[in-house]
Short mmCIF file of C-alpha atoms in Angstrom, two decimals:
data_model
loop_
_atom_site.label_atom_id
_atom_site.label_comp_id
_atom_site.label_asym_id
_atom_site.label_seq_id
_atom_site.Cartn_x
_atom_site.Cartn_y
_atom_site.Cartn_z
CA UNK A 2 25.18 -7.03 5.40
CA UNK A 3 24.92 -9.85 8.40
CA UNK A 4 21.24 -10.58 8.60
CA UNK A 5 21.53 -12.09 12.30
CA UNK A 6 23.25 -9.44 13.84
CA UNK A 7 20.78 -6.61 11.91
CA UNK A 8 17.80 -8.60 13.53
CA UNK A 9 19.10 -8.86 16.76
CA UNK A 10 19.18 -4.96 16.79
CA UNK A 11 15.64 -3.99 16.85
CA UNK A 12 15.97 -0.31 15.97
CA UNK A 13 18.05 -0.85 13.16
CA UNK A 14 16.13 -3.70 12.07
CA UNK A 15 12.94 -1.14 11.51
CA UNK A 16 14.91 1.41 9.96
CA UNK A 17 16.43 -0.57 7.34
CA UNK A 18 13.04 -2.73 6.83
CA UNK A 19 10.35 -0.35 8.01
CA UNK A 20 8.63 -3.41 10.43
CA UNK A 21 9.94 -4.65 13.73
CA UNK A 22 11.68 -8.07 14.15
CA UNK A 23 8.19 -9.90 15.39
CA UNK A 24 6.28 -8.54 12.29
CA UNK A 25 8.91 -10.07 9.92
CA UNK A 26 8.41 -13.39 11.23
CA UNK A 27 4.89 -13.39 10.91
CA UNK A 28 5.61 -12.55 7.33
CA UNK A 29 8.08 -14.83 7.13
CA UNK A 30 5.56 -17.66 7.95
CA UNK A 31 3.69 -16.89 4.85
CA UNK A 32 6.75 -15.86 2.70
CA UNK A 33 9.02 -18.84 3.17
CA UNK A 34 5.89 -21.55 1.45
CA UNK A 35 5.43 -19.05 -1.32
CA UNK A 36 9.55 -18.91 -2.12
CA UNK A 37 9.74 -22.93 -2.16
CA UNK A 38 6.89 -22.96 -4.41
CA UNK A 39 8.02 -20.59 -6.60
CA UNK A 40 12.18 -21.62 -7.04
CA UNK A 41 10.83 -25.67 -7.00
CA UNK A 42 9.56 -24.85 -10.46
CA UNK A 43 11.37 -21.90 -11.70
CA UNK A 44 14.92 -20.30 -11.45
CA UNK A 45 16.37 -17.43 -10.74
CA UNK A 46 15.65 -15.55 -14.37
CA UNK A 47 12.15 -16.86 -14.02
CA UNK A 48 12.55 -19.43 -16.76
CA UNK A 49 10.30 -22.53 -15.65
CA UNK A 50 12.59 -25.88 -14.91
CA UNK A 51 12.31 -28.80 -17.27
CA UNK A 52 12.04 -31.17 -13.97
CA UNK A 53 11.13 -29.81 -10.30
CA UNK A 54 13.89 -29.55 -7.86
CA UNK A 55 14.09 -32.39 -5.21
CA UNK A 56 13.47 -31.93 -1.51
CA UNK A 57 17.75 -31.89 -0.95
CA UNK A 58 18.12 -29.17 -3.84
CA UNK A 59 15.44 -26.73 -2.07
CA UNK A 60 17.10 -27.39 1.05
CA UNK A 61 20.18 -26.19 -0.54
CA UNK A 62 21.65 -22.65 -0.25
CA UNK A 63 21.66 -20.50 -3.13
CA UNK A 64 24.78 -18.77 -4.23
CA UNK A 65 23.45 -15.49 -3.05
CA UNK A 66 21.16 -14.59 -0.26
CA UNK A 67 21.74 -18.44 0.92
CA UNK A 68 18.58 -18.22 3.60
CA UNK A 69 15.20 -18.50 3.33
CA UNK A 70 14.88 -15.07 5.76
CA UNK A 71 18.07 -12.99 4.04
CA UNK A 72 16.21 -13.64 0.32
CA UNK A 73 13.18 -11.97 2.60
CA UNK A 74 15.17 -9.52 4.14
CA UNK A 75 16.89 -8.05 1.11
CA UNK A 76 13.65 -7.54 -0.91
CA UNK A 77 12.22 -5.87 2.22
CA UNK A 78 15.56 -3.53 1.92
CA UNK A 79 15.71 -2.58 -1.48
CA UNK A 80 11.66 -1.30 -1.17
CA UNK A 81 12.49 0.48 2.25
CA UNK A 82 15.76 1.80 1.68
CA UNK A 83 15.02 2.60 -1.95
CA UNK A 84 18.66 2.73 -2.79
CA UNK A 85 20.99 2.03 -6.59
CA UNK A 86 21.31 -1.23 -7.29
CA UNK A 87 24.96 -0.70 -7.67
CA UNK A 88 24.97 0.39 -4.28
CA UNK A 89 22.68 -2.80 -2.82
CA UNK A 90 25.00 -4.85 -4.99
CA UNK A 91 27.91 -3.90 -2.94
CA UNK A 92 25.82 -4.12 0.56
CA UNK A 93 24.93 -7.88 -0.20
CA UNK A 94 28.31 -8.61 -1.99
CA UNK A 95 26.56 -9.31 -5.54
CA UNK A 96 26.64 -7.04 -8.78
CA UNK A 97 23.97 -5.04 -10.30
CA UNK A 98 22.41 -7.61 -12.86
CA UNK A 99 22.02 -10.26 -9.91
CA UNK A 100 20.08 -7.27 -7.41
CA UNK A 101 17.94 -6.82 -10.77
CA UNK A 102 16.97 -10.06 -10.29
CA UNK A 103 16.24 -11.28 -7.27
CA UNK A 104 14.12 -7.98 -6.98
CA UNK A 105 12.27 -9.49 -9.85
CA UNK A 106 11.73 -12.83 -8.65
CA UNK A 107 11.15 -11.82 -5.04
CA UNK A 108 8.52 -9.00 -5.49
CA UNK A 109 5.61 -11.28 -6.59
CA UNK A 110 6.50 -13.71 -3.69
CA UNK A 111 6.29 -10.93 -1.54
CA UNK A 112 2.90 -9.74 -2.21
CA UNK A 113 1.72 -13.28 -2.56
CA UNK A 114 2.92 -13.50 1.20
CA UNK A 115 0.92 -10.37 1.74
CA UNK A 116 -2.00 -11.98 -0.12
CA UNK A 117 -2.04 -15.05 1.85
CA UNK A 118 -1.91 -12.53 5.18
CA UNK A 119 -4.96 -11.16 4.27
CA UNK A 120 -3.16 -7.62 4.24
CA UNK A 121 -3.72 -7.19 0.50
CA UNK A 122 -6.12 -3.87 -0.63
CA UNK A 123 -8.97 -4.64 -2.77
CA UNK A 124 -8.59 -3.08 -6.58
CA UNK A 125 -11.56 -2.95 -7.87
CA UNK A 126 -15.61 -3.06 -6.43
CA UNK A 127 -16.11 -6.91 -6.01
CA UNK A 128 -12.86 -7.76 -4.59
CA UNK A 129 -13.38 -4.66 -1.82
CA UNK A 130 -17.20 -5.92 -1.22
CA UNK A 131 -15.71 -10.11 -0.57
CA UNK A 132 -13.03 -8.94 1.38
CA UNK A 133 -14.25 -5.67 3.38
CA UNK A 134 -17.77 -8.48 4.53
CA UNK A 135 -14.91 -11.48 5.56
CA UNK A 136 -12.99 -8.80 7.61
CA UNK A 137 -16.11 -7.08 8.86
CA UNK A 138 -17.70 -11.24 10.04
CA UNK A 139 -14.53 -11.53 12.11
CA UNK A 140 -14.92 -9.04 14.06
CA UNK A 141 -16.55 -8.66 17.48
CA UNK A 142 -19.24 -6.32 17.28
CA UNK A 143 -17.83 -3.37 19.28
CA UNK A 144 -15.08 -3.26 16.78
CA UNK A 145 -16.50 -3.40 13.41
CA UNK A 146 -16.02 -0.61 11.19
CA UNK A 147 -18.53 2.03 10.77
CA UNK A 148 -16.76 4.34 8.82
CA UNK A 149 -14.65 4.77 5.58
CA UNK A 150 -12.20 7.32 4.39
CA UNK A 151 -11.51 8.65 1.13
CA UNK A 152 -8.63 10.34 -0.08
CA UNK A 153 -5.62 10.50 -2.80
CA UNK A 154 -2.04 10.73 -3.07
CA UNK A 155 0.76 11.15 -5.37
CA UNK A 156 4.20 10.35 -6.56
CA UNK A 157 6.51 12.05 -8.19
CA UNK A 158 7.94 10.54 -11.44
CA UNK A 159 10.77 11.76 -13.96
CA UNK A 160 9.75 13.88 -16.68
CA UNK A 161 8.90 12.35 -19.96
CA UNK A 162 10.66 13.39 -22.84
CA UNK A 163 8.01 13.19 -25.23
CA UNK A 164 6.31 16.97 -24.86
CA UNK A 165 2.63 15.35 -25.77
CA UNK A 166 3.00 12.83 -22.55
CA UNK A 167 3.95 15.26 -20.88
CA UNK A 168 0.62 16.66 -20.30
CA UNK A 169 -1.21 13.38 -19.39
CA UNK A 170 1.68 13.22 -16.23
CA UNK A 171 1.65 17.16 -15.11
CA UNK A 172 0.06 17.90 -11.88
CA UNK A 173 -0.95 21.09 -11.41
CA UNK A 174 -1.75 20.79 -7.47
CA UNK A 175 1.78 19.11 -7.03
CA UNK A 176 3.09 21.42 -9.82
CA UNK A 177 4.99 18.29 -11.09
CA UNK A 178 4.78 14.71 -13.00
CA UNK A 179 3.13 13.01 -11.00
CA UNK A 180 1.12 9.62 -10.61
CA UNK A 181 -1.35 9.00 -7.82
CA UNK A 182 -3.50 6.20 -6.27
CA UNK A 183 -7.15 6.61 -4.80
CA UNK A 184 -7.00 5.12 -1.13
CA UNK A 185 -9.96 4.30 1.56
CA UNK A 186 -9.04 3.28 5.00
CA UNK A 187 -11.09 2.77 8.23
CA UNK A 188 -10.78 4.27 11.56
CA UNK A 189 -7.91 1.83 12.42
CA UNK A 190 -5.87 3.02 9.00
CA UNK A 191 -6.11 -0.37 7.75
CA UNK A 192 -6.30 0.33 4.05
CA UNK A 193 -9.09 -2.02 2.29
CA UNK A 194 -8.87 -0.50 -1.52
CA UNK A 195 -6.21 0.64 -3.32
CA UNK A 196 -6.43 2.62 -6.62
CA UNK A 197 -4.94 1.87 -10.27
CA UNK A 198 -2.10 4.16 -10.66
CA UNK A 199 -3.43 7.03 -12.60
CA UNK A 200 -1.27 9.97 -14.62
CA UNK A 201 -0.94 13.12 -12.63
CA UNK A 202 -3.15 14.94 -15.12
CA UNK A 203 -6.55 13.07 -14.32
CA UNK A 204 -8.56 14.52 -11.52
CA UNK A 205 -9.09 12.78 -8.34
CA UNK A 206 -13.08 12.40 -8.18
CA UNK A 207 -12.78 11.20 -12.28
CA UNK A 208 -10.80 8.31 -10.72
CA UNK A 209 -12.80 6.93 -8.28
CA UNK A 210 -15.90 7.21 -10.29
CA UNK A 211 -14.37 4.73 -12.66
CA UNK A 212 -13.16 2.58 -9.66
CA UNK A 213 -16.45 2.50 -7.44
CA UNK A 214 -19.51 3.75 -9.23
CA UNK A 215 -21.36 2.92 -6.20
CA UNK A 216 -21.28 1.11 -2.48
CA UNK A 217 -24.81 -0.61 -3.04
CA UNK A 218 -24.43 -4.26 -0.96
CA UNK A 219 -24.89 -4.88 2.31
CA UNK A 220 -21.58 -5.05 3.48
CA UNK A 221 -21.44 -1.26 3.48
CA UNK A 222 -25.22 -0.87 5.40
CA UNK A 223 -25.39 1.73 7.39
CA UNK A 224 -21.71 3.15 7.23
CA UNK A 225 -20.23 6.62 6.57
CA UNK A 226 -17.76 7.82 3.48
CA UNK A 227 -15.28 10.85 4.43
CA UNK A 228 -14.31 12.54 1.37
CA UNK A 229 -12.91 15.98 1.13
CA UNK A 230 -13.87 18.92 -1.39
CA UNK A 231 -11.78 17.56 -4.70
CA UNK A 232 -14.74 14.85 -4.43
CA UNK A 233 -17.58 17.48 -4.26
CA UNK A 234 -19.88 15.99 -6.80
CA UNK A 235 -18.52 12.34 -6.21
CA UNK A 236 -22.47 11.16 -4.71
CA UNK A 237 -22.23 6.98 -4.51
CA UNK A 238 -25.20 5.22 -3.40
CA UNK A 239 -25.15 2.43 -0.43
CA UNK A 240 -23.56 4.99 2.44
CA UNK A 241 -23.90 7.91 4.05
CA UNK A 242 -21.67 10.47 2.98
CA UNK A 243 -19.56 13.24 4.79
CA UNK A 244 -17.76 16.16 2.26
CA UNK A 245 -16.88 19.68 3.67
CA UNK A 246 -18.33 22.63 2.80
CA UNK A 247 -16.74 24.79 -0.12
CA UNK A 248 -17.54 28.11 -0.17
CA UNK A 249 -18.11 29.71 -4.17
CA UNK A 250 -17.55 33.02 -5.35
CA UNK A 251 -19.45 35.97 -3.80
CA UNK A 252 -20.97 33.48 -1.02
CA UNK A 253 -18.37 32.60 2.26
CA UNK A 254 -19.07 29.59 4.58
CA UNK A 255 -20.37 30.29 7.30
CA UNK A 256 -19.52 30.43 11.48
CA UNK A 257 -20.97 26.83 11.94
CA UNK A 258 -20.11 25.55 8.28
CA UNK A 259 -16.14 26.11 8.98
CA UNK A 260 -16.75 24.51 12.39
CA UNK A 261 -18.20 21.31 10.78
CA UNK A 262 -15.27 21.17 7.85
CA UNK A 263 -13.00 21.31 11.35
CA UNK A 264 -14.81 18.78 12.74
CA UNK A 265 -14.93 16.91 9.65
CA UNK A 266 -10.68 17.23 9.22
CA UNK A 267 -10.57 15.87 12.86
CA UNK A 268 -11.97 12.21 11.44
CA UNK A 269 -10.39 12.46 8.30
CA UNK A 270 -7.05 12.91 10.03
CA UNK A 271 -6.38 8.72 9.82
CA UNK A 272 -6.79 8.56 6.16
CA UNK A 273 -3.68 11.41 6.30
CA UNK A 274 -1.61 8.74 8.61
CA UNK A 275 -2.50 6.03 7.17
CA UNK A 276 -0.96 7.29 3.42
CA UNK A 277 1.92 8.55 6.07
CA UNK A 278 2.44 4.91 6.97
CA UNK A 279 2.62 3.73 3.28
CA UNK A 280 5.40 6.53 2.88
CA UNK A 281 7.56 5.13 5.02
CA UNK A 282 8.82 3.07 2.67
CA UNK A 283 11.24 5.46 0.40
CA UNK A 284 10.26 4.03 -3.14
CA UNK A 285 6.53 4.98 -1.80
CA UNK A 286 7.41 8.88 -1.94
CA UNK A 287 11.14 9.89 -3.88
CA UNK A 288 10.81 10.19 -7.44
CA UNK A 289 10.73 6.95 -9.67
CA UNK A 290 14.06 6.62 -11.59
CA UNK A 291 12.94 4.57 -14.38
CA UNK A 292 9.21 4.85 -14.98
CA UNK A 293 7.28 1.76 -15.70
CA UNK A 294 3.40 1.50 -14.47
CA UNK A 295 3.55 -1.88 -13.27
CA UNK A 296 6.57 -1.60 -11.40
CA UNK A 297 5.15 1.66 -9.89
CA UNK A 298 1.90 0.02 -9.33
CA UNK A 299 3.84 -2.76 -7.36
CA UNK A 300 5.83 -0.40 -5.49
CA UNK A 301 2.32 0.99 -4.12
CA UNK A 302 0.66 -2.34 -3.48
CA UNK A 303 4.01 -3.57 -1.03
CA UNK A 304 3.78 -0.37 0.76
CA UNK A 305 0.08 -0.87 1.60
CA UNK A 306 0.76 -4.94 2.51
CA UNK A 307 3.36 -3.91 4.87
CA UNK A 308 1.63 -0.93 6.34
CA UNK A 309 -1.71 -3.02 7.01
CA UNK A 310 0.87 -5.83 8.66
CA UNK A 311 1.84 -2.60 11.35
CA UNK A 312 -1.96 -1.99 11.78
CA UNK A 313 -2.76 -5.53 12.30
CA UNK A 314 0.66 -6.51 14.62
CA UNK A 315 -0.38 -4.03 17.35
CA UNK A 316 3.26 -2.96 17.69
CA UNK A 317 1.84 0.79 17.74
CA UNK A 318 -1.57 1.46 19.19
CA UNK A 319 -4.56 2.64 16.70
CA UNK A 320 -7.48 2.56 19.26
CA UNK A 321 -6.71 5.49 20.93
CA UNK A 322 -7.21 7.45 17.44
CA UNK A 323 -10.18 4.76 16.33
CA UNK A 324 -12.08 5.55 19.52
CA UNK A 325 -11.88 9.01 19.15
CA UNK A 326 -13.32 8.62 15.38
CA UNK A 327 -15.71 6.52 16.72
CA UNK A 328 -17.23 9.24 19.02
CA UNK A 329 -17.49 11.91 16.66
CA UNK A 330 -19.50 9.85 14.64
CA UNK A 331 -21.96 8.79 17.09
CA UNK A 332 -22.51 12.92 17.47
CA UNK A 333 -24.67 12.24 14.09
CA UNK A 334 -26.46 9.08 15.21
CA UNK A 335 -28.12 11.78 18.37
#
């Protein structure tokens, strides 16, 4: 595949990357450090070099992928396009074993690009508290966040042939195996904590109760949660919280009660797009050929990199959807 002539095109371009030509070259601006670092010290079967490589070897180009931005490019494919790696092998003129690889190699780069971005999802309660107060200080003050979003999703994996694991993977709301990620976004769908990657079997609210036990610091003063009814008894401290009714057995919601949960869908509609946006990449949503949690877990944490770069480039417009979060939630505030 000809690199130059796919970027000139700029449809193409996002259809066989999933970001526009401008958005790749801000990650290539982080991406291209990261690569020299990495292939100065280490080669292509990540085996660490007895001696660095001199300036005039990294300036060399590589058997395959030769450039800096095709090496870049073809990582960016393989996690968009999601296709064999027979069949990627005979788009960049390269057998399977060498597309095993590079994707190998290339996927930490990647997400250390990401990292260095500042487009990476927190994974546990400390990292989201350092990096939700640095994003929140740079801010003007009109646009800081003053509301969060909870919500799940999940991925379909093959079925495992032991009959015991089975059970630990089988959704029953998906009716499938399954594994699934907790997610919370703000009104911009900018994702700020991603989930471990949980069997299908566990239940959503047991998940983020070993995740974030609580939202106690005062980086989170003052702001609201969205959740939805699977987190009914889910009650952290440090926020004010926003679930939909449920109505029980023998005892109906009422008139104003369905008009709230309404209401309450019409806010929690960006956490919906924003998991939308991570599915653009195909690995994000077909079924995992050959199961392996950390690969799946890396799959997950490219697709929310790349979809916060889309938030934060400004190619599509947010505000229009923000500002209409933002005045339904000044409604409780009166």
């Amino acid at each position: 595949m000809d690199f130059e002539k796919t970027y000139q095109n700029e449809q193409r371009f996002l259809t066989i990357t999933g970001i526009y030509p401008s958005e790749f070259d801000v990650l290539f601006k982080a991406f291209e450090p990261r690569w020299t670092q990495t292939h100065k010290h280490y080669d292509s079967r990540g085996r660490r070099r007895r001696k660095p490589l001199t300036s005039r070897q990294l300036n060399a180009p590589t058997k395959t992928l030769p450039t800096n931005r095709s090496k870049l490019f073809f990582v960016l494919y393989l996690y968009k396009v999601n296709p064999l790696q027979e069949v990627a092998g005979a788009t960049f003129d390269m057998d399977q074993g060498q597309v095993s690889r590079w994707k190998t190699v290339l996927t930490p780069i990647l997400l250390k690009a990401l990292e260095d971005l500042g487009l990476q999802a927190a994974r546990n309660t400390e990292e989201l508290i350092r990096l939700f107060r640095s994003r929140q200080s740079k801010k003007a003050k009109g646009k800081k966040t003053e509301s969060l979003h909870l919500d799940v999703s999940e991925r379909p994996i093959q079925r495992n042939k032991d009959y015991k694991a089975q059970k630990h993977d089988y959704s029953k709301k998906q009716a499938g195996h399954t594994i699934k990620n907790s997610f919370i976004c703000d009104k911009h769908q900018f994702i700020h904590f991603l989930g471990f990657t949980w069997r299908g079997a566990i239940h959503d609210k047991a998940m983020i109760e070993a995740e974030i036990t609580s939202f106690e610091n005062r980086a989170f003063e003052g702001l609201w949660l969205s959740k939805d009814a699977g987190y009914q008894s889910y009650q952290p401290k440090g926020v004010h919280l926003l679930e939909p009714f449920k109505a029980s057995r023998g005892n109906p919601i009422t008139e104003f009660q369905k008009e709230f949960n309404s209401w309450l869908s019409s806010i929690r509609v960006v956490v919906e797009h924003a998991i939308g946006g991570i599915k653009r990449l195909r690995s994000a949503f077909e079924k995992i050929r050959k199961f392996r949690t950390h690969r799946a877990d890396q799959i997950i944490q490219v697709a929310v990199g790349l979809h916060n770069l889309r938030v934060t480039a400004g190619r599509a417009s947010y505000a229009q959807r923000s500002s209409c979060v933002r005045a339904k939630l000044s409604i409780l505030s009166t």
